[in-house]
Amino acid sequence: MSFDSNHSENIKMELVFSLRRAGVTEPSVVATMERVPRELFVPEVFRSRSYEDITLPIGHHQTLSQPAIVGLMTEALELNDRKKVLEVGTGSGYQTSILALICRRVYTIERHASLLQEAEKRFDKLRIRNVTAKVGDGTLGWEAQAPFERIIVTAAAADIPPILADQLSIGGIMIVPIGLGDNFQTILKVIKKENGFKTKELRDVRFVPLIPEEVTGT
Ligand code: SAM
């Protein structure tokens, strides 16, 4: 699949350098991030800054994460085209699109109905057909579709969300930023074993909080 986009090779190189600086080297992740036109996910006023390694506002006090963090979290998921992934926090749909181009199927949950609506329009525009999306509280996971081989949470949780941990298959990987308050959070890689969980701290970040038990019509 190839996408029409206006971004120049130079601008794309900025993205590739950001990924390299963050230590993201997995070819499928780098190639996919080069293909996805980030400007499509960015409000018009910030479009000229689409390829800078910065977070950008997407409305409702939510943000599109910086490319280096998207790359790092995607790489840490150890994906391939056989994987079924759950994403909590669709936001603009940028991370979802990258997952969808690498994996077999992506289930994604967003608590803001209007953000999800806009994200779904972008999936259509990019002819991405392997995403199933719903408005809801992602901390509850998606029981009817569980278990998931991979789970990515794109908002910061106080702790590993227990229902998501239940819905992860044995051998599965969850990537989740942990920690609340004004300080940095830590991206955690959680691997589910037969007899418990193995966790590894990946890097400090700043994420918007995961807000449980509340869905908004806006
Ligand atoms: N990955 C997104 C992207 O590429 O644009 C950015 C995600 S943004 C940092 C975090 C998202 O998580 C927000 O859109 C927010 O509304 C959503 N969110 C927060 N708590 C949630 C919950 N309990 N269930 C579902 N979505 C939630």
Short mmCIF file of N, CA, C and O in Angstrom, two decimals, residues 155-159 177-186 204-211:
data_model
loop_
_atom_site.label_atom_id
_atom_site.label_comp_id
_atom_site.label_asym_id
_atom_site.label_seq_id
_atom_site.Cartn_x
_atom_site.Cartn_y
_atom_site.Cartn_z
N ALA A 155 -1.91 6.11 27.26
CA ALA A 155 -2.12 7.12 28.30
C ALA A 155 -1.58 6.52 29.60
O ALA A 155 -1.50 5.29 29.73
N ALA A 156 -1.22 7.40 30.54
CA ALA A 156 -0.51 6.91 31.73
C ALA A 156 -1.46 6.34 32.78
O ALA A 156 -2.44 6.98 33.17
N ALA A 157 -1.16 5.15 33.26
CA ALA A 157 -1.96 4.48 34.28
C ALA A 157 -1.22 4.52 35.62
O ALA A 157 0.01 4.63 35.64
N ALA A 158 -2.00 4.44 36.71
CA ALA A 158 -1.37 4.43 38.04
C ALA A 158 -0.58 3.13 38.22
O ALA A 158 0.48 3.11 38.85
N ASP A 159 -1.12 2.07 37.65
CA ASP A 159 -0.49 0.76 37.77
C ASP A 159 -0.90 -0.07 36.55
O ASP A 159 -1.76 0.38 35.78
N PRO A 177 2.58 3.16 29.86
CA PRO A 177 3.25 4.15 30.71
C PRO A 177 2.65 4.12 32.11
O PRO A 177 1.43 4.18 32.26
N ILE A 178 3.51 4.05 33.11
CA ILE A 178 3.03 3.93 34.50
C ILE A 178 3.50 5.13 35.32
O ILE A 178 4.66 5.53 35.25
N GLY A 179 2.56 5.66 36.12
CA GLY A 179 2.90 6.78 37.00
C GLY A 179 1.95 7.92 36.75
O GLY A 179 1.64 8.22 35.60
N LEU A 180 1.48 8.56 37.83
CA LEU A 180 0.56 9.69 37.68
C LEU A 180 1.16 10.94 38.30
O LEU A 180 2.23 10.90 38.88
N GLY A 181 0.45 12.05 38.14
CA GLY A 181 0.94 13.31 38.71
C GLY A 181 1.74 14.07 37.68
O GLY A 181 1.79 13.71 36.51
N ASP A 182 2.40 15.14 38.13
CA ASP A 182 3.09 16.03 37.20
C ASP A 182 4.47 15.51 36.79
O ASP A 182 5.09 16.04 35.89
N ASN A 183 4.94 14.50 37.49
CA ASN A 183 6.27 14.01 37.18
C ASN A 183 6.26 13.12 35.95
O ASN A 183 5.22 12.83 35.38
N PHE A 184 7.44 12.70 35.55
CA PHE A 184 7.54 11.79 34.42
C PHE A 184 6.95 10.43 34.78
O PHE A 184 6.95 10.03 35.93
N GLN A 185 6.47 9.75 33.75
CA GLN A 185 6.07 8.36 33.94
C GLN A 185 7.13 7.48 33.29
O GLN A 185 8.00 7.97 32.59
N THR A 186 7.00 6.20 33.51
CA THR A 186 7.95 5.25 32.93
C THR A 186 7.20 4.30 32.01
O THR A 186 6.19 3.72 32.41
N ASP A 204 11.64 7.10 30.49
CA ASP A 204 10.74 8.07 31.11
C ASP A 204 10.04 8.89 30.03
O ASP A 204 10.64 9.21 29.01
N VAL A 205 8.79 9.22 30.29
CA VAL A 205 7.99 10.00 29.33
C VAL A 205 7.01 10.88 30.09
O VAL A 205 6.87 10.77 31.31
N ARG A 206 6.30 11.72 29.34
CA ARG A 206 5.17 12.45 29.88
C ARG A 206 3.95 12.12 29.03
O ARG A 206 3.96 12.37 27.83
N PHE A 207 2.95 11.52 29.66
CA PHE A 207 1.72 11.16 28.94
C PHE A 207 0.52 11.78 29.62
O PHE A 207 0.55 12.03 30.84
N VAL A 208 -0.55 12.00 28.86
CA VAL A 208 -1.83 12.37 29.48
C VAL A 208 -2.32 11.16 30.26
O VAL A 208 -1.97 10.02 29.94
N PRO A 209 -3.14 11.38 31.31
CA PRO A 209 -3.56 10.23 32.14
C PRO A 209 -4.61 9.36 31.48
O PRO A 209 -5.43 9.84 30.69
N LEU A 210 -4.58 8.09 31.83
CA LEU A 210 -5.64 7.15 31.48
C LEU A 210 -6.80 7.43 32.44
O LEU A 210 -6.59 7.44 33.66
N ILE A 211 -7.98 7.70 31.89
CA ILE A 211 -9.10 8.07 32.75
C ILE A 211 -10.13 6.95 32.73
O ILE A 211 -10.81 6.76 31.72
#
